[in-house]
PDB file of C-alpha atoms in Angstrom:
ATOM      1  CA  UNK A   1      13.609 -41.340 -14.440  1.00  0.00           C
ATOM      2  CA  UNK A   2      16.911 -39.452 -15.419  1.00  0.00           C
ATOM      3  CA  UNK A   3      16.810 -35.949 -14.309  1.00  0.00           C
ATOM      4  CA  UNK A   4      16.152 -34.966 -10.276  1.00  0.00           C
ATOM      5  CA  UNK A   5      20.136 -36.613 -10.008  1.00  0.00           C
ATOM      6  CA  UNK A   6      23.483 -33.724  -9.545  1.00  0.00           C
ATOM      7  CA  UNK A   7      23.681 -32.609 -12.532  1.00  0.00           C
ATOM      8  CA  UNK A   8      26.094 -35.248 -13.809  1.00  0.00           C
ATOM      9  CA  UNK A   9      23.975 -37.817 -15.393  1.00  0.00           C
ATOM     10  CA  UNK A  10      22.726 -37.010 -19.249  1.00  0.00           C
ATOM     11  CA  UNK A  11      19.833 -34.763 -18.914  1.00  0.00           C
ATOM     12  CA  UNK A  12      22.764 -32.419 -16.183  1.00  0.00           C
ATOM     13  CA  UNK A  13      25.626 -32.487 -19.546  1.00  0.00           C
ATOM     14  CA  UNK A  14      22.533 -31.133 -22.279  1.00  0.00           C
ATOM     15  CA  UNK A  15      21.453 -28.626 -20.131  1.00  0.00           C
ATOM     16  CA  UNK A  16      25.547 -27.179 -19.150  1.00  0.00           C
ATOM     17  CA  UNK A  17      24.691 -24.550 -21.942  1.00  0.00           C
ATOM     18  CA  UNK A  18      20.928 -23.697 -21.193  1.00  0.00           C
ATOM     19  CA  UNK A  19      20.742 -23.224 -17.167  1.00  0.00           C
ATOM     20  CA  UNK A  20      23.781 -20.569 -16.377  1.00  0.00           C
ATOM     21  CA  UNK A  21      23.704 -17.919 -13.869  1.00  0.00           C
ATOM     22  CA  UNK A  22      21.448 -15.110 -14.300  1.00  0.00           C
ATOM     23  CA  UNK A  23      22.512 -11.559 -13.556  1.00  0.00           C
ATOM     24  CA  UNK A  24      21.828 -10.231 -10.688  1.00  0.00           C
ATOM     25  CA  UNK A  25      19.049  -7.675 -10.961  1.00  0.00           C
ATOM     26  CA  UNK A  26      15.953  -9.838 -13.450  1.00  0.00           C
ATOM     27  CA  UNK A  27      16.169 -13.822 -11.920  1.00  0.00           C
ATOM     28  CA  UNK A  28      13.316 -13.813 -11.730  1.00  0.00           C
ATOM     29  CA  UNK A  29      12.973 -12.848 -15.822  1.00  0.00           C
ATOM     30  CA  UNK A  30      16.381 -14.677 -17.043  1.00  0.00           C
ATOM     31  CA  UNK A  31      15.846 -17.617 -14.508  1.00  0.00           C
ATOM     32  CA  UNK A  32      12.011 -18.072 -16.466  1.00  0.00           C
ATOM     33  CA  UNK A  33      13.510 -17.243 -19.995  1.00  0.00           C
ATOM     34  CA  UNK A  34      16.376 -19.951 -19.215  1.00  0.00           C
ATOM     35  CA  UNK A  35      13.641 -23.013 -18.388  1.00  0.00           C
ATOM     36  CA  UNK A  36      11.524 -21.921 -20.789  1.00  0.00           C
ATOM     37  CA  UNK A  37      13.821 -21.852 -23.353  1.00  0.00           C
ATOM     38  CA  UNK A  38      15.261 -25.954 -21.627  1.00  0.00           C
ATOM     39  CA  UNK A  39      11.369 -26.848 -22.637  1.00  0.00           C
ATOM     40  CA  UNK A  40      11.135 -25.037 -25.437  1.00  0.00           C
ATOM     41  CA  UNK A  41      14.004 -26.759 -27.138  1.00  0.00           C
ATOM     42  CA  UNK A  42      13.501 -30.551 -25.638  1.00  0.00           C
ATOM     43  CA  UNK A  43      16.408 -31.064 -24.412  1.00  0.00           C
ATOM     44  CA  UNK A  44      13.391 -32.544 -20.999  1.00  0.00           C
ATOM     45  CA  UNK A  45      11.220 -34.577 -22.281  1.00  0.00           C
ATOM     46  CA  UNK A  46       8.273 -33.925 -22.020  1.00  0.00           C
ATOM     47  CA  UNK A  47       7.355 -36.988 -18.525  1.00  0.00           C
ATOM     48  CA  UNK A  48      10.483 -35.923 -17.603  1.00  0.00           C
ATOM     49  CA  UNK A  49      11.652 -34.518 -14.132  1.00  0.00           C
ATOM     50  CA  UNK A  50      13.795 -31.768 -13.786  1.00  0.00           C
ATOM     51  CA  UNK A  51      16.689 -31.699 -12.364  1.00  0.00           C
ATOM     52  CA  UNK A  52      15.409 -30.491  -8.608  1.00  0.00           C
ATOM     53  CA  UNK A  53      14.965 -27.012  -7.259  1.00  0.00           C
ATOM     54  CA  UNK A  54      18.451 -27.277  -5.017  1.00  0.00           C
ATOM     55  CA  UNK A  55      20.054 -28.445  -7.980  1.00  0.00           C
ATOM     56  CA  UNK A  56      18.641 -25.410  -9.784  1.00  0.00           C
ATOM     57  CA  UNK A  57      18.919 -22.572  -8.032  1.00  0.00           C
ATOM     58  CA  UNK A  58      22.528 -22.881  -7.403  1.00  0.00           C
ATOM     59  CA  UNK A  59      23.235 -23.498 -10.883  1.00  0.00           C
ATOM     60  CA  UNK A  60      21.261 -20.459 -12.142  1.00  0.00           C
ATOM     61  CA  UNK A  61      22.850 -18.090  -8.990  1.00  0.00           C
ATOM     62  CA  UNK A  62      18.763 -17.732  -7.897  1.00  0.00           C
ATOM     63  CA  UNK A  63      17.083 -18.324  -4.235  1.00  0.00           C
ATOM     64  CA  UNK A  64      14.929 -21.378  -3.804  1.00  0.00           C
ATOM     65  CA  UNK A  65      11.174 -18.562  -4.200  1.00  0.00           C
ATOM     66  CA  UNK A  66      12.915 -17.051  -6.527  1.00  0.00           C
ATOM     67  CA  UNK A  67      12.944 -20.012  -8.013  1.00  0.00           C
ATOM     68  CA  UNK A  68       9.486 -21.478  -6.860  1.00  0.00           C
ATOM     69  CA  UNK A  69       8.006 -18.634  -8.066  1.00  0.00           C
ATOM     70  CA  UNK A  70       9.394 -19.468 -11.698  1.00  0.00           C
ATOM     71  CA  UNK A  71       8.147 -22.848 -11.146  1.00  0.00           C
ATOM     72  CA  UNK A  72       4.538 -21.560 -10.464  1.00  0.00           C
ATOM     73  CA  UNK A  73       4.885 -19.440 -13.375  1.00  0.00           C
ATOM     74  CA  UNK A  74       5.318 -22.643 -15.745  1.00  0.00           C
ATOM     75  CA  UNK A  75       3.244 -24.826 -13.737  1.00  0.00           C
ATOM     76  CA  UNK A  76       0.005 -22.274 -14.440  1.00  0.00           C
ATOM     77  CA  UNK A  77       0.645 -21.658 -17.902  1.00  0.00           C
ATOM     78  CA  UNK A  78       0.002 -26.198 -18.121  1.00  0.00           C
ATOM     79  CA  UNK A  79       3.693 -25.947 -18.940  1.00  0.00           C
ATOM     80  CA  UNK A  80       4.461 -28.389 -16.105  1.00  0.00           C
ATOM     81  CA  UNK A  81       3.549 -30.251 -12.249  1.00  0.00           C
ATOM     82  CA  UNK A  82       5.021 -30.232  -9.931  1.00  0.00           C
ATOM     83  CA  UNK A  83       3.910 -33.937  -8.011  1.00  0.00           C
ATOM     84  CA  UNK A  84       4.771 -34.776  -4.250  1.00  0.00           C
ATOM     85  CA  UNK A  85       6.512 -37.514  -2.409  1.00  0.00           C
ATOM     86  CA  UNK A  86       9.320 -39.696  -2.550  1.00  0.00           C
ATOM     87  CA  UNK A  87       9.250 -39.509  -6.855  1.00  0.00           C
ATOM     88  CA  UNK A  88       8.331 -36.595  -6.626  1.00  0.00           C
ATOM     89  CA  UNK A  89       9.730 -34.040  -8.487  1.00  0.00           C
ATOM     90  CA  UNK A  90       8.282 -30.441 -10.960  1.00  0.00           C
ATOM     91  CA  UNK A  91       7.989 -32.926 -13.681  1.00  0.00           C
ATOM     92  CA  UNK A  92       7.373 -31.065 -18.346  1.00  0.00           C
ATOM     93  CA  UNK A  93       4.026 -31.665 -19.372  1.00  0.00           C
ATOM     94  CA  UNK A  94       2.760 -32.844 -22.370  1.00  0.00           C
ATOM     95  CA  UNK A  95       1.995 -30.161 -25.157  1.00  0.00           C
ATOM     96  CA  UNK A  96      -1.503 -30.402 -26.162  1.00  0.00           C
ATOM     97  CA  UNK A  97      -1.984 -30.976 -29.270  1.00  0.00           C
ATOM     98  CA  UNK A  98      -1.714 -28.370 -31.979  1.00  0.00           C
ATOM     99  CA  UNK A  99      -4.754 -27.207 -34.122  1.00  0.00           C
ATOM    100  CA  UNK A 100      -5.513 -28.776 -37.693  1.00  0.00           C
ATOM    101  CA  UNK A 101      -4.837 -24.918 -38.987  1.00  0.00           C
ATOM    102  CA  UNK A 102      -3.103 -25.693 -41.744  1.00  0.00           C
ATOM    103  CA  UNK A 103      -0.919 -22.950 -43.226  1.00  0.00           C
ATOM    104  CA  UNK A 104      -1.261 -19.684 -41.629  1.00  0.00           C
ATOM    105  CA  UNK A 105      -1.167 -21.509 -38.566  1.00  0.00           C
ATOM    106  CA  UNK A 106       2.837 -23.280 -40.010  1.00  0.00           C
ATOM    107  CA  UNK A 107       3.986 -19.711 -40.520  1.00  0.00           C
ATOM    108  CA  UNK A 108       2.791 -18.620 -37.132  1.00  0.00           C
ATOM    109  CA  UNK A 109       5.146 -20.846 -34.939  1.00  0.00           C
ATOM    110  CA  UNK A 110       7.504 -20.406 -38.115  1.00  0.00           C
ATOM    111  CA  UNK A 111       7.420 -16.409 -37.372  1.00  0.00           C
ATOM    112  CA  UNK A 112       7.783 -17.276 -33.558  1.00  0.00           C
ATOM    113  CA  UNK A 113      10.680 -19.123 -34.262  1.00  0.00           C
ATOM    114  CA  UNK A 114      12.881 -17.756 -31.780  1.00  0.00           C
ATOM    115  CA  UNK A 115      16.819 -17.842 -33.491  1.00  0.00           C
ATOM    116  CA  UNK A 116      18.815 -17.954 -30.585  1.00  0.00           C
ATOM    117  CA  UNK A 117      16.939 -20.764 -29.180  1.00  0.00           C
ATOM    118  CA  UNK A 118      17.507 -22.704 -32.704  1.00  0.00           C
ATOM    119  CA  UNK A 119      21.358 -22.372 -32.196  1.00  0.00           C
ATOM    120  CA  UNK A 120      21.419 -23.313 -29.367  1.00  0.00           C
ATOM    121  CA  UNK A 121      20.240 -26.733 -29.882  1.00  0.00           C
ATOM    122  CA  UNK A 122      22.548 -27.447 -32.575  1.00  0.00           C
ATOM    123  CA  UNK A 123      25.283 -26.504 -30.184  1.00  0.00           C
ATOM    124  CA  UNK A 124      24.116 -28.484 -27.435  1.00  0.00           C
ATOM    125  CA  UNK A 125      23.323 -31.843 -30.390  1.00  0.00           C
ATOM    126  CA  UNK A 126      26.313 -30.690 -32.252  1.00  0.00           C
ATOM    127  CA  UNK A 127      28.355 -30.724 -28.880  1.00  0.00           C
ATOM    128  CA  UNK A 128      26.286 -34.304 -28.813  1.00  0.00           C
ATOM    129  CA  UNK A 129      27.657 -36.035 -32.044  1.00  0.00           C
ATOM    130  CA  UNK A 130      30.591 -35.318 -31.281  1.00  0.00           C
ATOM    131  CA  UNK A 131      31.999 -36.664 -28.283  1.00  0.00           C
ATOM    132  CA  UNK A 132      30.035 -39.671 -29.509  1.00  0.00           C
ATOM    133  CA  UNK A 133      31.869 -39.677 -32.885  1.00  0.00           C
ATOM    134  CA  UNK A 134      35.217 -39.445 -30.488  1.00  0.00           C
ATOM    135  CA  UNK A 135      34.275 -41.466 -28.316  1.00  0.00           C
ATOM    136  CA  UNK A 136      33.050 -44.100 -31.343  1.00  0.00           C
ATOM    137  CA  UNK A 137      35.167 -43.169 -33.872  1.00  0.00           C
ATOM    138  CA  UNK A 138      34.385 -42.708 -38.028  1.00  0.00           C
ATOM    139  CA  UNK A 139      34.643 -45.272 -40.839  1.00  0.00           C
ATOM    140  CA  UNK A 140      35.738 -44.260 -43.350  1.00  0.00           C
ATOM    141  CA  UNK A 141      32.894 -44.242 -45.359  1.00  0.00           C
ATOM    142  CA  UNK A 142      31.246 -42.289 -42.889  1.00  0.00           C
ATOM    143  CA  UNK A 143      33.427 -39.851 -42.208  1.00  0.00           C
ATOM    144  CA  UNK A 144      33.478 -38.664 -45.818  1.00  0.00           C
ATOM    145  CA  UNK A 145      30.000 -38.384 -45.380  1.00  0.00           C
ATOM    146  CA  UNK A 146      30.184 -36.163 -42.335  1.00  0.00           C
ATOM    147  CA  UNK A 147      32.861 -33.672 -44.277  1.00  0.00           C
ATOM    148  CA  UNK A 148      30.218 -33.385 -46.909  1.00  0.00           C
ATOM    149  CA  UNK A 149      28.143 -32.486 -45.260  1.00  0.00           C
ATOM    150  CA  UNK A 150      30.130 -30.026 -43.573  1.00  0.00           C
ATOM    151  CA  UNK A 151      31.144 -28.519 -46.608  1.00  0.00           C
ATOM    152  CA  UNK A 152      27.077 -27.730 -47.874  1.00  0.00           C
ATOM    153  CA  UNK A 153      26.775 -26.086 -44.831  1.00  0.00           C
ATOM    154  CA  UNK A 154      29.689 -23.842 -45.342  1.00  0.00           C
ATOM    155  CA  UNK A 155      27.936 -23.976 -49.101  1.00  0.00           C
ATOM    156  CA  UNK A 156      23.605 -23.399 -47.966  1.00  0.00           C
ATOM    157  CA  UNK A 157      22.705 -19.508 -48.832  1.00  0.00           C
ATOM    158  CA  UNK A 158      21.563 -18.116 -45.136  1.00  0.00           C
ATOM    159  CA  UNK A 159      18.224 -17.723 -46.266  1.00  0.00           C
TER     160      UNK A 159
END
């Protein structure tokens, strides 16, 4: 399991766009929102460990006491769980399966989608994809497919 390390691994890299220092004055609320965003975007998959308390507090520039309050709220909501011991830490819990509510449930979920979360997800995904392409190169055929897809996104309607 990755995620409890120093932040230099894959999880730390994925979290960098989201785990920025919070502004003074509302550290609890902003830290809660940042970690919720990580969970909503699936940047740390269910069952995986979040970075250590020390690392999260340092990256968010909040006290560990404040961070523990944030993690307690998330645990109370059933989103994370704390485990003690040598392989302990704070782990992302599996989300409960949604009830089969049909179209109404789908519409409700779509209304709740945060555009900022969607854009942040795209940023994380696209930066990672660009890094892989740069590291491994693309064949002429794949480069042409990528250019065609990019052109299609430029012409796509916004609504």
